[in-house]
Amino acid sequence: MTEDEVLQILNLIEKSSFDFLQLELGDLKLMVSKSGYIPGTAAGSGIAAAPVARPVMSSTAETKEPVAQAKPARAEAKPIDTGVVEGAVAITAPMVGTFYTAPEPGAAPFVQLGGRVDEDATVGLIEVMKVFNAVKSGAPGVIAKICVENGQFVEYGQTLFLVRPEVVLDNEDPPE
Amino acid sequence: MSITRVLVANRGEIAVRIIKACRALGIESVAAVSQADKESLPARTADRAVCIGPPRSADSYLKIESIIAAALGTGSNAVHPGYGFLAEKPELAEACAKHGLTFIGPRPENIRQMGNKLLARAAVSEFGIPVVPGSKKVKNLAEASRIAQEIGFPVLCKAAAGGGGRGIKIVADPKQLREAFETAAAEARAAFGDDTLYFERYIPNARHIEVQVLGDRFGNVIHVGERDCSLQRRYQKVIEEAPAPRLSEALREEIRQAAATVARNLHYENAGTVEFIVDQDRGAFYFLEVNTRIQVEHPVTEMITGIDLVQEQIRIADGQPLSLSQSEVRFSGHAIECRITAESPSHGFRPCPGSIVDWRPPEGPSVRVDSHCFSGYVVPPFYDSLLAKLITRGDDRSEAVERMRLALENFTVRGVDTVIPFLRFLLHHPDYTAGKVNTRWLEAQVEQFSHCA
């Protein structure tokens, strides 16, 4: 299942009158809950073994807001298309446009293979109608792969770099 | 042809339609798709697909910068906007010109002028075409009250920046005026960023008749006949047909000529539609607005003239003269279009996104289906609910109606609710068969249908 499909499912559930969805396709399990309701061990082994992120949305419980007003679901899981680099996360293009690896022609590139980046590091620029937009790393780590060339046209969501994350930071939520 | 690669800046059935037209002309096509449409039929059938942004149309299909970047990045030299989204935004046409891209549509000044309903009314009056009796800009409530009294209740309160049925309120009596005027202004401000309002006489027994026009850059202008789009629900068209039934030949010709006059005086380039209201009680017609784009219902015109309007749009944008003159336009037979939307008619027409488990459209020599759907397609919740346009043609109206009934019987959609049951109900209604309808008729049938469903 792709990230797109998960997003579509989340959107469908959000607009529906259902509170809870459990989907099993082969060894993939997806559970979505609008109220935080998770049916314990009802479906057997279930939850702990689920290999995908489990987006549990908690709507602001006792308010009288209609269900459809609940905050939109967002799949936080970014590590798709990690290619051959194991454990790496992708830095993807935030918009469609022309990608530049350096601040100006002839200048040194923002990042190099094996280089260390922190979360706010600029890794490149995307030009759209003469406006240059900085692309941020979004994740601290080491550049494990450069997937695009200078001056290349990139689509929205296209993988630009793979970053091997550094050891877990103390402000990060432990994986479930 | 100097156009060699077209970026299709739209989605759904019209994107598929444009891709087909490009292919027929030997032109490459690039589908600009949102993240939600990456696996869609346009993405699969175009020569290439480019993801331009996230699912929300404000972040993808409505972003001019992304459309231009996608066109330039893929080496496209023309952009087709389809209908809706950016089709009637003069800023897109201007951005295309600025970046050396051919915009497949009218000149930006025509889009801008016709996009403002007050400017359009003023311009068309100058051409000697009757407009619905009404006001200029209404500045405040006091003025609203005076003007509404002059026109007489019920009166229509309209947003100058509106169109396509959006930004309209019926005011039945003076007591409703304050609330209608204030909410209409607030809504128009929110929807169009412009709260200019004006009033029009409300015509209770009206038909909506529109005329397809084509113009090239050499000043040639032709009309390609009219369509009757009176069957509407909440100002959205449901069933359209061509030619318009129960219209005297004299009035039909007068309306067609009026449309051609409007287009000629605007020096209109490309495909457009001039909309009119026909007052059935007075036998009079009035100009309503000009739609500066290809329209959803264009296939009914194609089915009775044999003209491919989308191909014609591309040729005109390419700088070629019209492929035929007025005297070469031949009308033959009658065509009807039903809009198949993913809405549940038994649940107040609630939209029904979801997975289409089984998609089996009807087939036949006089049946046409314009659609982007297939078995297994997931209807995303982010966009409008149009799944398909079902079009039938007959030698006369009764044959077209008969074929539409049969086609609707043979249209199977499982997985999402559609309006097909409601359309079947309408197609068997004696008023519809007789053509005895007006723009309010269909709303009444919604009531009838929900009682018998």
XYZ file of C-alpha atoms in Angstrom:
629
model
C 0.000 0.000 0.000
C 1.316 3.436 -0.911
C 1.263 6.544 1.218
C -1.291 8.005 -1.200
C -3.652 5.138 -0.652
C -3.342 5.440 3.127
C -4.092 9.153 2.808
C -7.126 8.406 0.669
C -8.430 5.896 3.166
C -7.958 8.381 5.998
C -9.868 10.997 4.090
C -12.710 8.641 3.264
C -13.018 7.566 6.881
C -12.935 11.110 8.083
C -15.845 12.064 5.843
C -17.788 8.933 6.701
C -19.956 8.265 9.703
C -17.717 5.398 10.848
C -15.551 5.745 13.925
C -13.214 2.882 13.431
C -11.671 0.964 10.560
C -9.536 -2.111 10.619
C -8.136 -3.267 7.315
C -6.072 -6.363 6.700
C -4.467 -7.069 3.357
C -2.042 -9.970 3.489
C 0.422 -9.135 6.229
C -0.446 -5.461 6.203
C -2.756 -4.134 8.877
C -4.201 -0.658 9.103
C -6.304 0.639 11.942
C -7.909 4.046 11.967
C -9.962 5.423 14.812
C -11.611 8.794 15.124
C -12.488 8.504 18.819
C -9.379 6.763 20.051
C -11.355 3.541 20.307
C -9.219 0.476 19.631
C -10.886 -2.886 20.139
C -8.303 -4.398 22.500
C -7.327 -7.857 21.426
C -10.604 -8.498 19.668
C -9.037 -9.272 16.322
C -6.342 -11.503 17.747
C -2.681 -10.551 17.806
C -3.336 -7.358 15.860
C -1.953 -4.088 16.985
C 1.562 -4.593 18.234
C 2.504 -6.553 15.148
C 1.092 -4.047 12.677
C 4.008 -3.065 10.467
C 2.604 0.263 9.335
C 2.122 3.462 11.224
C -1.143 3.427 13.079
C -2.719 6.846 12.806
C -5.013 7.141 15.781
C -6.920 10.375 15.663
C -8.315 11.673 18.881
C -11.148 14.070 18.284
C -11.643 16.631 21.020
C -13.823 14.202 22.877
C -16.741 15.950 24.568
C -17.074 19.001 22.336
C -20.206 19.126 20.237
C -18.351 19.544 16.988
C -19.679 17.347 14.208
C -17.462 14.459 13.275
C -16.522 15.922 9.918
C -14.887 18.868 11.653
C -12.285 16.659 13.282
C -8.741 17.626 12.405
C -7.691 16.126 9.097
C -5.718 12.966 9.358
C -2.097 13.208 8.360
C 0.100 10.248 7.814
C 3.379 11.202 9.422
C 5.161 8.280 7.881
C 7.619 9.716 5.389
C 10.022 6.798 4.950
C 8.652 5.506 1.682
C 10.778 4.834 -1.360
C 13.943 4.380 0.650
C 15.448 2.633 -2.337
C 18.530 0.590 -1.577
C 19.593 2.518 1.497
C 18.247 0.722 4.495
C 16.761 2.761 7.306
C 17.014 6.016 5.392
C 14.319 8.652 5.102
C 13.536 10.564 1.959
C 13.713 14.315 1.541
C 11.012 14.990 -1.021
C 10.283 17.965 -3.250
C 7.725 20.246 -1.571
C 6.654 21.610 -4.961
C 6.996 21.068 -8.675
C 9.808 23.032 -10.328
C 13.501 23.103 -11.212
C 15.862 21.767 -8.576
C 19.226 23.385 -7.856
C 21.889 21.824 -5.625
C 23.775 25.074 -5.070
C 22.830 28.668 -4.171
C 24.224 29.950 -7.497
C 25.998 28.585 -10.562
C 29.583 27.607 -9.721
C 29.026 27.753 -5.973
C 29.557 24.767 -3.711
C 26.497 22.574 -3.303
C 24.418 22.906 -0.155
C 25.092 19.295 0.802
C 27.355 16.479 -0.304
C 27.211 12.741 -0.087
C 28.140 11.688 3.432
C 27.620 15.219 4.706
C 25.838 15.801 7.984
C 22.596 17.816 8.000
C 20.388 18.996 10.807
C 16.640 19.344 10.572
C 16.645 22.962 9.358
C 19.500 22.613 6.907
C 18.837 23.862 3.381
C 19.600 20.998 1.020
C 18.670 22.672 -2.262
C 16.470 25.187 -4.039
C 13.401 24.734 -6.206
C 12.691 27.440 -8.717
C 9.105 28.115 -9.713
C 8.426 31.049 -12.028
C 11.718 32.770 -11.106
C 11.060 32.393 -7.386
C 13.569 30.277 -5.489
C 12.295 28.224 -2.575
C 14.619 26.602 -0.039
C 14.197 22.878 0.535
C 14.796 21.912 4.164
C 16.184 18.601 5.249
C 13.372 17.958 7.717
C 15.369 15.223 9.404
C 18.788 15.221 11.068
C 21.277 12.739 9.706
C 23.801 11.940 7.051
C 23.171 12.298 3.306
C 23.156 8.694 2.132
C 22.118 9.226 -1.457
C 21.606 12.092 -3.899
C 18.735 11.199 -6.220
C 18.530 14.269 -8.496
C 20.879 16.370 -10.566
C 21.449 20.082 -10.587
C 18.949 21.812 -12.850
C 16.634 18.811 -13.019
C 12.854 19.220 -13.240
C 11.261 17.639 -10.175
C 7.674 16.738 -9.388
C 5.869 17.342 -6.145
C 6.766 14.529 -3.744
C 9.762 13.313 -5.764
C 12.625 11.959 -3.674
C 15.601 14.341 -3.747
C 17.900 12.861 -1.107
C 18.010 9.943 1.258
C 19.120 10.710 4.772
C 20.304 8.099 7.237
C 18.912 9.342 10.539
C 21.146 9.834 13.517
C 20.558 8.050 16.806
C 17.161 8.706 18.348
C 16.906 12.184 19.771
C 15.495 12.547 23.242
C 12.601 14.777 22.092
C 11.392 12.190 19.615
C 8.409 10.046 20.431
C 9.372 6.438 20.955
C 8.059 4.195 18.191
C 4.940 2.288 19.152
C 0.965 22.638 -36.090
C 3.314 24.622 -33.835
C 1.710 23.160 -30.702
C 3.563 19.900 -30.101
C 2.985 19.075 -26.454
C 0.003 20.120 -24.342
C -0.032 20.280 -20.566
C -3.507 19.244 -19.408
C -4.187 21.422 -16.363
C -7.249 19.567 -15.178
C -8.464 16.188 -13.973
C -11.316 13.713 -14.383
C -13.284 13.147 -17.547
C -12.294 16.431 -19.211
C -8.589 15.596 -18.832
C -9.251 12.286 -20.601
C -11.222 14.142 -23.291
C -8.377 16.619 -23.912
C -5.763 13.837 -24.051
C -7.852 12.056 -26.703
C -8.164 15.227 -28.768
C -4.387 15.763 -28.597
C -3.764 12.207 -29.700
C -6.148 12.588 -32.649
C -4.172 15.649 -33.743
C -0.816 13.904 -33.311
C 0.140 16.097 -30.340
C 1.721 14.806 -27.138
C -0.034 15.354 -23.823
C 1.204 15.743 -20.266
C -1.246 15.245 -17.405
C -0.717 17.582 -14.455
C -2.012 15.561 -11.506
C -2.368 16.036 -7.785
C -1.056 13.402 -5.426
C -4.578 11.952 -5.201
C -4.736 11.499 -8.983
C -1.372 9.856 -9.596
C -3.038 6.550 -10.509
C -5.925 8.154 -12.396
C -6.898 7.451 -15.998
C -5.512 10.759 -17.299
C -2.190 9.987 -15.556
C -2.139 6.595 -17.243
C -3.252 7.619 -20.712
C -1.279 10.835 -21.209
C 2.209 10.533 -22.667
C 3.492 11.633 -19.307
C 2.112 12.594 -15.905
C 3.558 15.152 -13.524
C 2.607 15.441 -9.878
C 1.990 19.123 -9.191
C 1.038 19.042 -5.522
C -0.981 17.556 -2.697
C -4.620 16.457 -3.080
C -6.257 19.731 -2.036
C -6.975 21.610 -5.262
C -5.873 24.917 -3.709
C -2.393 23.377 -3.444
C -2.373 21.723 -6.875
C -4.942 22.326 -9.646
C -5.506 25.929 -8.554
C -1.836 26.866 -8.310
C -0.783 28.843 -11.361
C 2.936 28.657 -10.482
C 2.819 24.867 -10.341
C 0.979 24.618 -13.665
C 3.516 26.881 -15.368
C 6.463 25.057 -13.754
C 5.038 21.705 -14.854
C 4.507 22.942 -18.412
C 8.001 24.405 -18.712
C 9.649 21.476 -16.960
C 8.092 18.942 -19.318
C 8.825 20.903 -22.474
C 5.149 21.528 -23.182
C 4.395 24.534 -25.350
C 0.659 24.831 -24.680
C -1.705 24.564 -21.711
C -5.321 23.379 -21.845
C -7.242 24.425 -18.721
C -10.406 22.341 -19.298
C -13.381 23.705 -17.287
C -13.491 24.775 -13.650
C -10.250 25.189 -11.674
C -8.167 27.844 -13.504
C -10.091 27.829 -16.807
C -11.621 31.266 -16.262
C -8.750 32.878 -14.388
C -7.233 35.514 -16.686
C -4.064 35.260 -14.560
C -3.361 31.779 -15.965
C -3.773 32.979 -19.562
C -1.448 35.909 -18.789
C 1.147 33.722 -17.051
C 1.167 31.400 -20.063
C 1.784 34.316 -22.432
C 4.561 35.621 -20.197
C 6.356 32.271 -20.280
C 5.964 31.638 -23.986
C 3.217 29.039 -23.582
C 0.106 28.964 -25.761
C -3.049 29.155 -23.644
C -5.790 27.069 -25.253
C -8.662 29.437 -24.630
C -9.718 33.036 -25.184
C -7.625 36.151 -24.702
C -7.230 37.204 -21.037
C -9.090 40.493 -21.574
C -12.180 38.569 -22.743
C -11.951 36.222 -19.778
C -11.651 39.158 -17.376
C -14.444 41.230 -18.906
C -16.923 38.342 -19.139
C -15.926 37.094 -15.672
C -17.429 40.196 -14.147
C -21.181 39.902 -14.694
C -21.787 43.645 -14.446
C -19.121 44.436 -17.041
C -20.495 41.659 -19.253
C -24.073 43.003 -19.016
C -22.894 46.511 -19.820
C -20.813 45.373 -22.798
C -23.513 43.156 -24.270
C -26.186 45.880 -23.911
C -23.946 48.056 -26.074
C -24.139 45.402 -28.801
C -27.929 45.770 -28.852
C -28.626 42.444 -27.158
C -31.370 42.337 -24.505
C -30.138 41.674 -20.958
C -32.324 40.598 -18.030
C -33.883 43.782 -16.627
C -31.858 44.726 -13.588
C -29.576 47.143 -11.867
C -25.990 48.307 -11.907
C -23.879 47.861 -8.775
C -26.022 48.102 -5.632
C -23.997 50.029 -3.059
C -25.929 49.697 0.202
C -29.102 48.454 1.803
C -31.044 51.683 1.260
C -30.240 51.586 -2.439
C -31.020 47.859 -2.494
C -34.460 48.512 -1.108
C -35.243 51.224 -3.670
C -33.965 49.198 -6.639
C -35.700 45.997 -5.537
C -39.012 47.897 -5.352
C -38.454 49.235 -8.862
C -37.717 45.808 -10.332
C -40.442 44.133 -8.261
C -40.378 41.077 -5.988
C -39.292 38.331 -6.178
C -35.935 39.663 -7.239
C -32.561 37.983 -7.781
C -29.578 39.240 -5.839
C -26.390 38.323 -7.694
C -22.645 38.613 -7.132
C -20.850 40.470 -9.933
C -17.916 38.069 -9.612
C -20.190 34.993 -9.542
C -21.239 32.800 -12.416
C -22.096 29.223 -13.148
C -24.923 29.533 -10.639
C -22.773 30.610 -7.732
C -23.537 33.730 -5.719
C -27.280 33.943 -6.458
C -30.078 34.567 -3.950
C -33.812 34.829 -4.580
C -35.449 37.522 -2.468
C -39.165 36.791 -2.212
C -40.322 39.925 -0.374
C -38.998 43.162 1.188
C -38.729 41.547 4.635
C -36.022 39.170 3.384
C -34.028 41.917 1.732
C -31.702 42.924 4.554
C -30.656 39.388 5.393
C -30.278 38.346 1.739
C -28.271 41.414 0.858
C -25.903 41.081 3.800
C -25.337 37.332 3.553
C -24.920 37.527 -0.227
C -22.235 40.190 0.215
C -20.433 38.136 2.868
C -20.609 34.977 0.749
C -19.386 36.758 -2.357
C -16.514 38.297 -0.417
C -15.522 34.867 0.901
C -15.962 32.983 -2.390
C -14.780 35.517 -4.970
C -12.925 38.180 -2.959
C -15.376 40.750 -4.327
C -18.684 41.642 -2.663
C -20.123 43.718 -5.506
C -23.815 42.833 -5.867
C -26.524 43.702 -8.359
C -30.213 42.871 -8.829
C -32.024 41.168 -11.676
C -35.659 40.472 -12.364
C -36.594 36.941 -11.374
C -38.137 35.015 -14.251
C -40.295 32.215 -12.835
C -41.093 30.289 -16.018
C -37.653 30.276 -17.609
C -35.598 28.053 -19.846
C -31.829 28.129 -19.908
C -30.645 28.211 -23.518
C -27.011 28.632 -24.426
C -25.231 28.925 -27.761
C -21.830 27.450 -28.589
C -19.620 29.882 -30.471
C -16.188 29.592 -32.075
C -13.931 32.437 -33.136
C -10.439 32.532 -34.614
C -7.759 35.203 -34.617
C -8.699 36.262 -38.152
C -12.056 37.559 -36.951
C -14.100 34.607 -38.206
C -16.951 33.828 -35.827
C -19.551 31.076 -36.106
C -22.227 29.632 -33.847
C -22.612 25.890 -33.580
C -26.203 25.874 -32.399
C -27.861 25.999 -29.027
C -28.219 23.671 -26.064
C -31.085 23.532 -23.604
C -29.773 23.263 -20.042
C -32.970 23.998 -18.140
C -32.807 20.909 -15.974
C -30.791 22.069 -13.000
C -30.518 21.268 -9.349
C -29.146 24.078 -7.191
C -28.098 25.901 -10.381
C -26.035 22.869 -11.442
C -26.983 21.340 -14.773
C -28.180 17.735 -14.667
C -29.481 16.976 -18.166
C -28.685 18.946 -21.324
C -29.801 18.555 -24.907
C -29.372 19.927 -28.382
C -31.182 21.350 -30.207
C -33.520 23.047 -27.717
C -36.996 21.482 -27.886
C -40.231 23.496 -28.100
C -38.614 26.662 -29.356
C -40.049 28.482 -32.367
C -37.699 28.538 -35.353
C -37.811 32.339 -35.356
C -36.772 32.594 -31.705
C -34.129 29.891 -32.126
C -32.540 31.779 -35.016
C -32.731 35.082 -33.151
C -30.917 33.607 -30.127
C -28.231 31.993 -32.286
C -27.606 35.262 -34.125
C -27.502 37.193 -30.841
C -24.748 34.869 -29.598
C -22.757 35.304 -32.783
C -23.164 39.083 -32.485
C -21.797 38.999 -28.925
C -18.783 36.897 -29.961
C -18.081 39.006 -33.055
C -18.165 42.264 -31.110
C -15.861 40.860 -28.441
C -13.419 39.745 -31.171
C -13.744 36.446 -29.407
C -11.073 33.834 -29.978
C -11.489 30.104 -29.280
C -14.575 28.253 -27.964
C -17.109 30.009 -25.785
C -20.725 29.795 -24.744
C -23.226 32.630 -24.635
C -25.963 31.881 -22.120
C -29.499 33.211 -22.313
C -32.672 33.013 -20.280
C -35.860 32.478 -22.249
C -38.979 33.819 -20.545
C -41.614 31.314 -21.663
C -44.502 33.524 -20.502
C -43.372 36.486 -22.612
C -41.647 34.653 -25.450
C -38.600 36.855 -24.851
C -34.939 36.061 -24.345
C -32.244 37.832 -22.358
C -28.466 37.592 -22.184
C -27.190 35.967 -18.997
C -23.414 35.479 -19.249
C -20.540 34.259 -21.413
C -18.561 31.204 -20.357
C -15.041 31.643 -21.672
C -14.091 27.940 -21.776
C -15.110 24.544 -23.079
C -18.229 23.438 -21.217
C -19.131 20.189 -19.542
C -22.076 19.718 -21.916
C -20.150 20.327 -25.160
C -20.662 16.705 -26.374
C -24.346 17.226 -27.232
C -23.275 19.846 -29.761
C -20.592 17.539 -31.126
C -23.112 14.704 -31.510
C -25.429 16.702 -33.767
C -22.788 18.612 -35.768
C -19.900 16.159 -36.056
C -17.496 18.913 -34.970
C -14.817 18.012 -32.434
C -14.865 21.148 -30.306
C -11.730 20.350 -28.285
C -9.686 19.708 -31.426
C -11.088 22.937 -32.826
C -9.941 24.752 -29.657
C -6.391 23.480 -30.150
C -6.305 24.422 -33.840
C -7.596 27.925 -33.082
C -5.005 28.410 -30.307
C -2.373 27.221 -32.766
C -3.284 30.188 -34.959
C -5.196 28.327 -37.641
C -8.430 29.640 -39.140
C -11.738 27.951 -38.257
C -12.007 24.638 -40.083
C -15.498 25.484 -41.335
C -17.708 28.448 -42.163
C -21.205 29.136 -40.825
C -22.872 27.698 -43.921
C -20.868 24.486 -43.510
C -22.255 23.865 -40.014
C -24.921 21.180 -40.425
C -27.295 20.076 -37.703
C -28.493 16.509 -37.764
C -30.634 14.726 -35.193
C -30.957 15.265 -31.465
C -28.598 14.569 -28.567
C -29.069 14.322 -24.794
C -26.484 14.295 -22.027
C -26.962 13.043 -18.468
C -24.379 13.864 -15.831
C -23.590 10.778 -13.803
C -22.416 12.012 -10.415
C -21.395 10.117 -7.279
C -24.258 11.417 -5.190
C -26.956 9.520 -3.395
C -30.377 10.688 -4.610
C -32.107 8.739 -1.840
C -30.008 10.534 0.797
C -30.453 14.166 -0.203
C -27.814 13.908 -2.943
C -25.042 13.388 -0.428
C -21.675 13.000 -2.194
C -20.399 9.412 -2.215
C -16.657 9.110 -2.639
C -15.232 5.615 -2.379
C -14.117 2.642 -4.355
C -15.904 1.698 -7.574
C -16.121 -2.071 -7.387
C -17.816 -2.567 -10.725
C -18.000 -0.059 -13.594
C -19.909 -1.176 -16.673
C -21.042 1.720 -18.873
C -23.486 1.104 -21.723
C -22.268 0.735 -25.290
C -23.808 1.222 -28.694
C -23.435 3.158 -31.928
C -25.426 6.157 -30.729
C -24.149 6.064 -27.159
C -21.131 8.016 -25.947
C -19.604 7.899 -22.479
C -17.019 10.493 -21.456
C -15.444 9.273 -18.233
C -12.273 8.721 -16.232
C -13.720 5.852 -14.187
C -12.987 2.122 -14.256
C -13.575 -0.895 -12.021
C -11.297 -0.475 -9.028
C -11.051 3.306 -9.308
C -11.242 5.139 -6.000
C -13.332 8.312 -6.233
C -11.338 10.782 -4.135
C -13.234 13.015 -1.728
C -11.366 16.188 -2.726
C -13.047 17.100 -5.991
C -16.453 17.358 -7.636
C -18.568 14.259 -7.960
C -18.843 13.949 -11.758
C -18.066 10.351 -12.765
C -19.223 10.324 -16.351
C -21.271 12.046 -18.993
C -23.662 9.754 -20.778
C -24.694 11.022 -24.196
C -27.140 9.506 -26.671
C -28.093 10.622 -30.146
C -31.224 9.937 -32.177
C -32.608 11.060 -35.499
C -35.183 12.953 -33.470
C -35.759 13.769 -29.818
C -37.958 10.780 -29.028
C -35.328 8.401 -30.402
C -32.608 10.102 -28.350
C -34.819 9.863 -25.243
C -35.550 6.199 -25.913
C -31.850 5.445 -26.301
C -31.035 7.351 -23.120
C -33.596 5.297 -21.177
C -32.026 2.106 -22.472
C -28.481 3.337 -21.820
C -29.388 4.250 -18.232
C -30.871 0.778 -17.735
C -27.612 -0.741 -18.954
C -25.312 1.404 -16.817
C -23.986 -0.584 -13.869
C -22.019 1.098 -11.098
C -21.341 -0.716 -7.851
C -19.389 0.541 -4.862
C -20.541 4.144 -4.851
C -24.063 5.563 -5.070
C -24.866 7.492 -8.230
C -27.759 9.589 -9.523
C -28.612 6.955 -12.154
C -31.889 5.918 -10.415
C -32.989 9.570 -10.322
C -32.073 10.054 -14.000
C -34.132 6.984 -14.950
C -37.061 8.488 -13.057
C -36.679 11.821 -14.899
C -36.355 10.234 -18.348
C -39.726 8.523 -17.892
C -41.537 11.595 -16.636
C -44.283 12.763 -19.040
C -43.316 16.448 -18.593
C -39.781 15.652 -19.666
C -40.913 13.581 -22.626
C -43.112 16.461 -23.726
C -40.366 19.027 -23.114
C -42.708 20.933 -20.785
C -40.064 22.054 -18.354
C -38.505 25.162 -16.881
C -35.501 25.873 -14.687
C -37.495 25.079 -11.535
C -38.989 21.801 -12.761
C -36.195 19.488 -11.670
C -36.152 20.705 -8.059
C -39.805 19.691 -7.792
C -38.927 16.240 -9.124
C -36.343 15.814 -6.367
C -39.273 15.975 -3.948
C -41.349 13.553 -6.033
C -38.491 11.111 -6.314
C -37.721 11.054 -2.614
C -41.382 10.238 -1.923
C -41.484 7.253 -4.241
C -37.937 6.031 -3.523
